[in-house]
CSV table of C-alpha atoms in Angstrom, one decimal:
chain,number,residue,atom,x,y,z
K,12,UNK,CA,-27.6,-22.5,147.1
K,13,UNK,CA,-26.9,-21.0,150.5
K,14,UNK,CA,-25.4,-17.8,148.9
K,15,UNK,CA,-28.6,-17.3,146.9
K,16,UNK,CA,-30.7,-17.7,150.1
K,17,UNK,CA,-28.6,-15.0,151.8
K,18,UNK,CA,-28.8,-12.6,148.8
K,19,UNK,CA,-32.5,-13.0,148.2
K,20,UNK,CA,-34.4,-11.2,151.1
K,21,UNK,CA,-37.8,-12.7,150.1
K,22,UNK,CA,-38.7,-16.3,149.4
K,23,UNK,CA,-39.3,-17.3,145.8
K,24,UNK,CA,-42.7,-16.6,144.4
K,25,UNK,CA,-44.3,-16.7,141.0
K,26,UNK,CA,-43.7,-13.7,138.8
K,27,UNK,CA,-47.4,-12.9,138.5
K,28,UNK,CA,-50.5,-14.2,140.1
K,29,UNK,CA,-53.8,-15.0,138.3
K,30,UNK,CA,-56.1,-12.1,137.9
K,31,UNK,CA,-58.9,-11.8,140.4
K,32,UNK,CA,-62.6,-12.2,139.5
K,33,UNK,CA,-64.7,-9.1,139.7
K,34,UNK,CA,-67.2,-9.1,142.5
K,35,UNK,CA,-70.8,-8.2,142.1
K,36,UNK,CA,-70.4,-5.0,144.2
K,37,UNK,CA,-68.6,-2.6,141.9
K,38,UNK,CA,-64.8,-1.9,142.4
K,39,UNK,CA,-62.7,-1.3,145.5
K,40,UNK,CA,-61.4,2.1,144.2
K,41,UNK,CA,-62.0,4.4,147.2
K,42,UNK,CA,-60.8,7.6,145.5
K,43,UNK,CA,-63.5,9.8,144.0
K,44,UNK,CA,-64.1,8.7,140.5
K,45,UNK,CA,-63.7,11.8,138.4
K,46,UNK,CA,-64.2,11.7,134.7
K,47,UNK,CA,-60.8,11.8,132.8
K,48,UNK,CA,-59.9,12.9,129.4
K,49,UNK,CA,-57.4,11.0,127.2
K,50,UNK,CA,-54.9,13.8,127.6
K,51,UNK,CA,-55.1,13.7,131.4
K,52,UNK,CA,-54.8,9.9,131.4
K,53,UNK,CA,-51.7,10.1,129.2
K,54,UNK,CA,-50.0,12.6,131.6
K,55,UNK,CA,-50.4,10.1,134.4
K,56,UNK,CA,-52.6,9.8,137.5
K,57,UNK,CA,-52.0,9.3,141.2
K,58,UNK,CA,-51.1,5.8,142.4
K,59,UNK,CA,-54.4,5.4,144.2
K,60,UNK,CA,-56.3,6.6,141.1
K,61,UNK,CA,-55.4,4.3,138.2
K,62,UNK,CA,-57.0,4.7,134.8
K,63,UNK,CA,-59.6,2.0,134.6
K,64,UNK,CA,-59.7,0.5,131.1
K,65,UNK,CA,-62.3,-2.0,130.1
K,66,UNK,CA,-61.9,-4.6,127.2
K,67,UNK,CA,-64.5,-7.2,126.4
K,68,UNK,CA,-64.9,-10.1,124.0
K,69,UNK,CA,-65.5,-13.8,123.7
K,70,UNK,CA,-61.9,-14.9,123.8
K,71,UNK,CA,-62.6,-18.4,122.4
K,72,UNK,CA,-59.5,-20.4,121.7
K,73,UNK,CA,-57.4,-17.8,123.5
K,74,UNK,CA,-54.4,-17.0,121.2
K,75,UNK,CA,-51.6,-14.5,120.6
K,76,UNK,CA,-54.0,-12.1,118.8
K,77,UNK,CA,-56.1,-11.8,122.0
K,78,UNK,CA,-53.0,-11.4,124.2
K,79,UNK,CA,-51.5,-8.6,121.9
K,80,UNK,CA,-54.8,-6.7,122.1
K,81,UNK,CA,-54.8,-6.9,125.9
K,82,UNK,CA,-51.2,-5.8,126.0
K,83,UNK,CA,-52.0,-2.7,124.0
K,84,UNK,CA,-54.9,-1.9,126.3
K,85,UNK,CA,-52.7,-2.3,129.4
K,86,UNK,CA,-50.1,0.0,128.0
K,87,UNK,CA,-52.4,2.8,126.8
K,88,UNK,CA,-51.6,4.9,129.9
K,89,UNK,CA,-48.8,5.1,132.4
K,90,UNK,CA,-51.0,3.9,135.3
K,91,UNK,CA,-53.6,1.5,133.9
K,92,UNK,CA,-55.9,-1.0,135.6
K,93,UNK,CA,-57.2,-3.4,133.0
K,94,UNK,CA,-60.6,-5.0,133.4
K,95,UNK,CA,-61.5,-7.8,130.9
K,96,UNK,CA,-65.2,-8.7,130.4
K,97,UNK,CA,-66.0,-12.2,129.1
K,98,UNK,CA,-69.4,-12.9,127.7
K,99,UNK,CA,-71.2,-16.1,128.9
K,100,UNK,CA,-72.1,-19.1,126.7
K,101,UNK,CA,-75.8,-18.1,126.6
K,102,UNK,CA,-75.2,-14.6,125.2
K,103,UNK,CA,-72.4,-15.8,122.8
K,104,UNK,CA,-74.5,-18.6,121.4
K,105,UNK,CA,-77.4,-16.2,121.0
K,106,UNK,CA,-75.7,-13.3,119.2
K,107,UNK,CA,-72.6,-14.9,117.7
K,108,UNK,CA,-72.6,-18.6,117.5
K,109,UNK,CA,-71.3,-21.8,119.1
K,110,UNK,CA,-68.0,-21.7,120.9
K,111,UNK,CA,-65.3,-24.3,121.2
K,112,UNK,CA,-64.4,-23.6,124.8
K,113,UNK,CA,-67.0,-23.3,127.6
K,114,UNK,CA,-67.4,-20.0,129.5
K,115,UNK,CA,-65.5,-21.5,132.5
K,116,UNK,CA,-62.6,-22.4,130.3
K,117,UNK,CA,-62.6,-18.9,128.8
K,118,UNK,CA,-62.7,-17.2,132.2
K,119,UNK,CA,-59.7,-19.3,133.4
K,120,UNK,CA,-57.7,-18.5,130.2
K,121,UNK,CA,-58.1,-14.8,130.8
K,122,UNK,CA,-57.1,-15.0,134.4
K,123,UNK,CA,-53.7,-16.3,133.4
K,124,UNK,CA,-52.8,-13.5,131.0
K,125,UNK,CA,-50.2,-11.3,132.6
K,126,UNK,CA,-51.7,-8.1,131.3
K,127,UNK,CA,-55.1,-8.7,132.9
K,128,UNK,CA,-55.8,-7.2,136.4
K,129,UNK,CA,-59.4,-8.3,136.8
K,130,UNK,CA,-61.8,-10.6,134.9
K,131,UNK,CA,-65.5,-9.8,134.8
K,132,UNK,CA,-67.6,-12.9,134.2
K,133,UNK,CA,-70.9,-12.8,132.3
K,134,UNK,CA,-70.2,-9.5,130.8
K,135,UNK,CA,-73.0,-7.7,129.0
K,136,UNK,CA,-73.2,-7.7,125.2
K,137,UNK,CA,-73.9,-4.0,125.0
K,138,UNK,CA,-72.3,-1.5,127.4
K,139,UNK,CA,-74.9,0.7,129.2
K,140,UNK,CA,-74.1,3.9,131.1
K,141,UNK,CA,-75.2,2.1,134.3
K,142,UNK,CA,-72.7,-0.7,133.7
K,143,UNK,CA,-69.9,1.8,133.1
K,144,UNK,CA,-70.8,3.8,136.2
K,145,UNK,CA,-71.1,0.7,138.4
K,146,UNK,CA,-67.5,-0.5,137.5
K,147,UNK,CA,-66.1,3.1,137.3
K,148,UNK,CA,-64.8,2.5,133.8
K,149,UNK,CA,-62.9,5.4,132.3
K,150,UNK,CA,-62.2,4.1,128.8
K,151,UNK,CA,-63.2,1.1,126.6
K,152,UNK,CA,-60.5,-0.5,124.4
K,153,UNK,CA,-61.3,-2.4,121.3
K,154,UNK,CA,-60.2,-2.5,117.6
K,155,UNK,CA,-61.6,0.3,115.5
K,156,UNK,CA,-63.5,-1.9,113.0
K,157,UNK,CA,-67.3,-1.4,113.4
K,158,UNK,CA,-68.7,-4.4,115.3
K,159,UNK,CA,-72.2,-5.0,114.0
K,160,UNK,CA,-74.3,-7.2,116.3
K,161,UNK,CA,-77.6,-7.4,118.2
K,162,UNK,CA,-79.3,-5.3,115.5
K,163,UNK,CA,-76.8,-2.5,115.7
K,164,UNK,CA,-74.3,-1.5,113.0
K,165,UNK,CA,-71.7,-0.8,115.7
K,166,UNK,CA,-72.2,-1.7,119.4
K,167,UNK,CA,-69.4,0.8,120.4
K,168,UNK,CA,-70.9,3.7,118.6
K,169,UNK,CA,-72.2,5.5,121.8
K,170,UNK,CA,-68.9,4.9,123.5
K,171,UNK,CA,-67.0,6.5,120.7
K,172,UNK,CA,-69.5,9.5,120.8
K,173,UNK,CA,-68.9,9.9,124.5
K,174,UNK,CA,-65.1,10.1,124.0
K,175,UNK,CA,-64.4,7.0,126.0
K,176,UNK,CA,-63.2,4.7,123.2
K,177,UNK,CA,-59.5,3.9,122.7
K,178,UNK,CA,-58.7,1.8,119.6
K,179,UNK,CA,-56.3,-1.1,119.5
K,180,UNK,CA,-54.7,-2.8,116.5
K,181,UNK,CA,-55.7,-6.3,115.4
K,182,UNK,CA,-53.0,-8.9,114.7
K,183,UNK,CA,-53.3,-10.0,111.1
K,184,UNK,CA,-53.1,-13.7,110.2
K,185,UNK,CA,-54.6,-15.1,113.4
K,186,UNK,CA,-58.1,-15.2,114.8
K,187,UNK,CA,-60.5,-17.6,116.4
K,188,UNK,CA,-62.3,-17.9,113.0
K,189,UNK,CA,-59.0,-18.7,111.3
K,190,UNK,CA,-58.2,-21.4,113.8
K,191,UNK,CA,-61.6,-23.0,113.4
K,192,UNK,CA,-61.2,-22.8,109.6
K,193,UNK,CA,-57.9,-24.7,109.8
K,194,UNK,CA,-59.6,-27.4,111.9
K,195,UNK,CA,-62.5,-27.8,109.5
K,196,UNK,CA,-60.2,-27.9,106.5
K,197,UNK,CA,-58.1,-30.6,108.0
K,198,UNK,CA,-60.9,-32.4,109.8
K,199,UNK,CA,-59.9,-35.8,108.5
K,200,UNK,CA,-56.4,-35.5,109.8
K,201,UNK,CA,-57.5,-34.5,113.3
K,202,UNK,CA,-60.2,-37.1,113.4
K,203,UNK,CA,-57.7,-39.8,112.4
K,204,UNK,CA,-55.2,-38.6,115.0
K,205,UNK,CA,-57.8,-38.6,117.8
K,206,UNK,CA,-59.0,-42.0,116.9
K,207,UNK,CA,-55.5,-43.2,117.1
K,208,UNK,CA,-55.1,-41.6,120.5
K,209,UNK,CA,-58.1,-43.6,121.9
K,210,UNK,CA,-61.1,-41.4,121.3
K,211,UNK,CA,-64.2,-43.2,120.2
K,212,UNK,CA,-66.1,-42.5,117.0
K,213,UNK,CA,-69.1,-41.4,119.1
K,214,UNK,CA,-67.1,-38.8,120.9
K,215,UNK,CA,-65.8,-37.5,117.6
K,216,UNK,CA,-69.2,-37.7,115.9
K,217,UNK,CA,-67.8,-39.8,113.2
K,218,UNK,CA,-69.9,-42.3,111.3
K,219,UNK,CA,-69.2,-46.0,111.2
K,220,UNK,CA,-68.0,-45.9,107.6
K,221,UNK,CA,-65.7,-43.0,108.2
K,222,UNK,CA,-64.3,-44.6,111.3
K,223,UNK,CA,-63.3,-47.7,109.3
K,224,UNK,CA,-61.9,-45.5,106.6
K,225,UNK,CA,-59.8,-43.5,109.1
K,226,UNK,CA,-58.5,-46.6,110.8
K,227,UNK,CA,-57.5,-48.1,107.5
K,228,UNK,CA,-55.7,-44.9,106.6
K,229,UNK,CA,-53.9,-45.0,109.9
K,230,UNK,CA,-52.8,-48.5,109.2
K,231,UNK,CA,-51.6,-47.5,105.8
K,232,UNK,CA,-49.6,-44.6,107.3
K,233,UNK,CA,-48.0,-46.9,109.8
K,234,UNK,CA,-47.0,-49.2,107.1
K,235,UNK,CA,-45.5,-46.3,105.1
K,236,UNK,CA,-43.6,-45.3,108.2
K,237,UNK,CA,-42.2,-48.8,108.6
K,238,UNK,CA,-41.2,-48.9,104.9
K,239,UNK,CA,-39.6,-45.5,105.3
K,240,UNK,CA,-37.7,-46.7,108.4
K,241,UNK,CA,-36.5,-49.8,106.5
K,242,UNK,CA,-35.4,-47.7,103.6
K,243,UNK,CA,-33.4,-45.5,105.9
K,244,UNK,CA,-31.8,-48.5,107.6
K,245,UNK,CA,-31.0,-50.0,104.1
K,246,UNK,CA,-29.4,-46.8,103.0
K,247,UNK,CA,-27.3,-46.8,106.1
K,248,UNK,CA,-26.3,-50.4,105.5
K,249,UNK,CA,-25.4,-49.8,101.9
K,250,UNK,CA,-23.4,-46.8,102.9
K,251,UNK,CA,-21.4,-48.9,105.4
K,252,UNK,CA,-20.9,-51.6,102.8
K,253,UNK,CA,-19.6,-49.1,100.3
K,254,UNK,CA,-17.2,-47.8,102.9
K,255,UNK,CA,-16.0,-51.3,103.7
K,256,UNK,CA,-15.6,-52.1,100.0
K,257,UNK,CA,-13.6,-49.0,99.4
K,258,UNK,CA,-11.3,-50.0,102.3
K,259,UNK,CA,-11.0,-53.5,100.9
K,260,UNK,CA,-10.2,-52.2,97.4
K,261,UNK,CA,-7.6,-49.9,98.7
K,262,UNK,CA,-6.0,-52.6,100.8
K,263,UNK,CA,-6.1,-55.0,97.7
K,264,UNK,CA,-4.4,-52.3,95.6
K,265,UNK,CA,-1.7,-51.9,98.2
K,266,UNK,CA,-1.1,-55.6,98.4
K,267,UNK,CA,-1.1,-55.9,94.6
K,268,UNK,CA,1.5,-53.2,94.3
K,269,UNK,CA,3.6,-54.9,96.9
K,270,UNK,CA,3.3,-58.3,95.2
K,271,UNK,CA,4.2,-56.9,91.8
K,272,UNK,CA,7.2,-55.1,93.2
K,273,UNK,CA,8.4,-58.2,94.9
K,274,UNK,CA,7.9,-60.2,91.7
K,275,UNK,CA,9.8,-57.7,89.6
K,276,UNK,CA,12.6,-57.6,92.2
K,277,UNK,CA,12.9,-61.4,92.0
K,278,UNK,CA,12.1,-62.1,88.3
K,279,UNK,CA,12.7,-58.8,86.6
K,280,UNK,CA,15.4,-58.0,84.0
K,281,UNK,CA,17.9,-57.2,86.8
K,282,UNK,CA,16.3,-59.4,89.4
K,283,UNK,CA,17.8,-61.8,91.8
K,284,UNK,CA,16.6,-64.9,90.0
K,285,UNK,CA,18.4,-63.9,86.8
K,286,UNK,CA,21.7,-63.5,88.6
K,287,UNK,CA,21.3,-66.9,90.3
K,288,UNK,CA,20.5,-68.5,87.0
K,289,UNK,CA,23.5,-67.0,85.3
K,290,UNK,CA,25.8,-68.2,88.0
K,291,UNK,CA,24.5,-71.8,87.8
K,292,UNK,CA,24.7,-71.7,83.9
K,293,UNK,CA,28.3,-70.6,84.1
K,294,UNK,CA,29.2,-73.4,86.5
K,295,UNK,CA,27.5,-76.1,84.4
K,296,UNK,CA,29.3,-74.8,81.3
K,297,UNK,CA,32.7,-74.8,83.0
K,298,UNK,CA,32.0,-78.4,84.1
K,299,UNK,CA,31.2,-79.5,80.6
K,300,UNK,CA,34.3,-77.9,79.1
K,301,UNK,CA,36.9,-79.1,81.7
K,302,UNK,CA,35.8,-82.4,83.3
K,303,UNK,CA,37.5,-83.6,86.5
K,304,UNK,CA,40.7,-85.8,86.3
K,305,UNK,CA,40.8,-89.4,87.5
K,306,UNK,CA,42.1,-89.8,91.0
K,307,UNK,CA,45.8,-90.7,91.4
K,308,UNK,CA,45.3,-93.8,93.6
K,309,UNK,CA,43.2,-95.7,91.0
K,310,UNK,CA,44.7,-99.0,89.8
K,311,UNK,CA,46.4,-99.0,86.3
K,312,UNK,CA,44.5,-100.7,83.6
K,313,UNK,CA,46.2,-103.6,81.7
K,314,UNK,CA,46.3,-103.1,77.9
K,315,UNK,CA,46.2,-106.9,76.9
K,316,UNK,CA,46.1,-109.4,79.7
K,317,UNK,CA,46.4,-113.0,78.6
K,318,UNK,CA,44.9,-114.7,81.6
K,319,UNK,CA,43.6,-113.4,84.7
K,320,UNK,CA,44.4,-115.4,87.9
K,321,UNK,CA,41.7,-117.9,88.6
K,322,UNK,CA,39.7,-117.5,91.7
K,323,UNK,CA,40.0,-120.0,94.4
K,324,UNK,CA,38.2,-123.3,93.7
K,325,UNK,CA,34.7,-123.3,95.1
K,326,UNK,CA,33.3,-126.1,97.3
K,327,UNK,CA,31.9,-129.3,95.9
K,328,UNK,CA,28.6,-127.7,94.8
K,329,UNK,CA,30.3,-124.9,92.9
K,330,UNK,CA,28.3,-125.7,89.8
K,331,UNK,CA,25.1,-124.9,91.5
K,332,UNK,CA,25.9,-121.2,92.1
K,333,UNK,CA,25.0,-118.8,89.4
K,334,UNK,CA,28.0,-116.8,88.1
K,335,UNK,CA,27.5,-113.1,88.4
K,336,UNK,CA,27.1,-111.3,85.1
K,337,UNK,CA,30.2,-109.8,83.7
K,338,UNK,CA,30.7,-106.1,83.9
K,339,UNK,CA,32.7,-105.8,80.7
K,340,UNK,CA,33.6,-107.9,77.6
K,341,UNK,CA,37.1,-108.3,78.9
K,342,UNK,CA,35.9,-109.6,82.2
K,343,UNK,CA,33.6,-112.0,80.4
K,344,UNK,CA,36.5,-113.5,78.3
K,345,UNK,CA,38.7,-113.8,81.4
K,346,UNK,CA,35.9,-115.7,83.2
K,347,UNK,CA,35.6,-118.1,80.2
K,348,UNK,CA,39.3,-118.8,80.0
K,349,UNK,CA,39.4,-119.5,83.7
K,350,UNK,CA,36.5,-121.9,83.4
K,351,UNK,CA,38.3,-123.9,80.6
K,352,UNK,CA,41.4,-124.1,82.5
K,353,UNK,CA,39.6,-125.5,85.5
K,354,UNK,CA,38.1,-128.2,83.3
K,355,UNK,CA,41.6,-129.2,82.0
K,356,UNK,CA,42.8,-129.6,85.6
K,357,UNK,CA,39.9,-131.8,86.4
K,358,UNK,CA,40.6,-134.1,83.5
């Protein structure tokens, strides 16, 4: 910032200042006002003797077509001082019609056009020689289309005959009438918009029935906007769900492949479970074909014992105890013989 302050010798100012308003007492040009031809003006004039060009109009709803016409007027000659005359509301309403902007608004709009050097308020509808002499006007700039008004087929006819007229080109596709036509054509849209912004029906010159209709239409539009918003959110939600479902399906497929691979590895034709089953089947078969031998320290079995030694005589209440069931027929016979032998001893 400090470097910029050092490099810039002058403080910052606006690029252009608003044009001045013309005073009632002619212009401030002190050089003798000699009549110029177009050829002389094109060659250039001294600095203190600019070519004074006058352009007049209504300039309602100031737009780019107006600005381009003033740009052409400003660039007609190397050294041009452009004076723009703006007609008042009284003259305009009398000879042309009602305007959208007031004369004060139109004056101010012209002041802020960078091609304008001076604004002449309450300009005359028809240019008289006295008016041209008073403001030391050299040439009048306007489009070449005959402008019929105030009972004349062309109000610039005498200017053209005097050799003081310089034509400019109109910008096609835009004009004040075109802008007003757009507003009238889309009147309902603009009326509804301004009602929504807080203007009253009286300010808009809207009837009671139309006011209710416009407000209902505004409510319908708001509902449509809400529905559209919900639809957009729903589409976004569905899109996210689809993305999540694709991810889940992909993960499920990966897990399924992994599960199937593990299953085949375990239970397949050459799987681990088949090998374990074959090994266990072989062991069981070998056990069935070659059973284990009896241990060497087991007591020898008697082929035909006659009597087995009798157990020691029980106490006095031996008959109350229940004999244990025999494990084998041979044991049962031995127990019977011992019991008979005991009876003989008692007898």
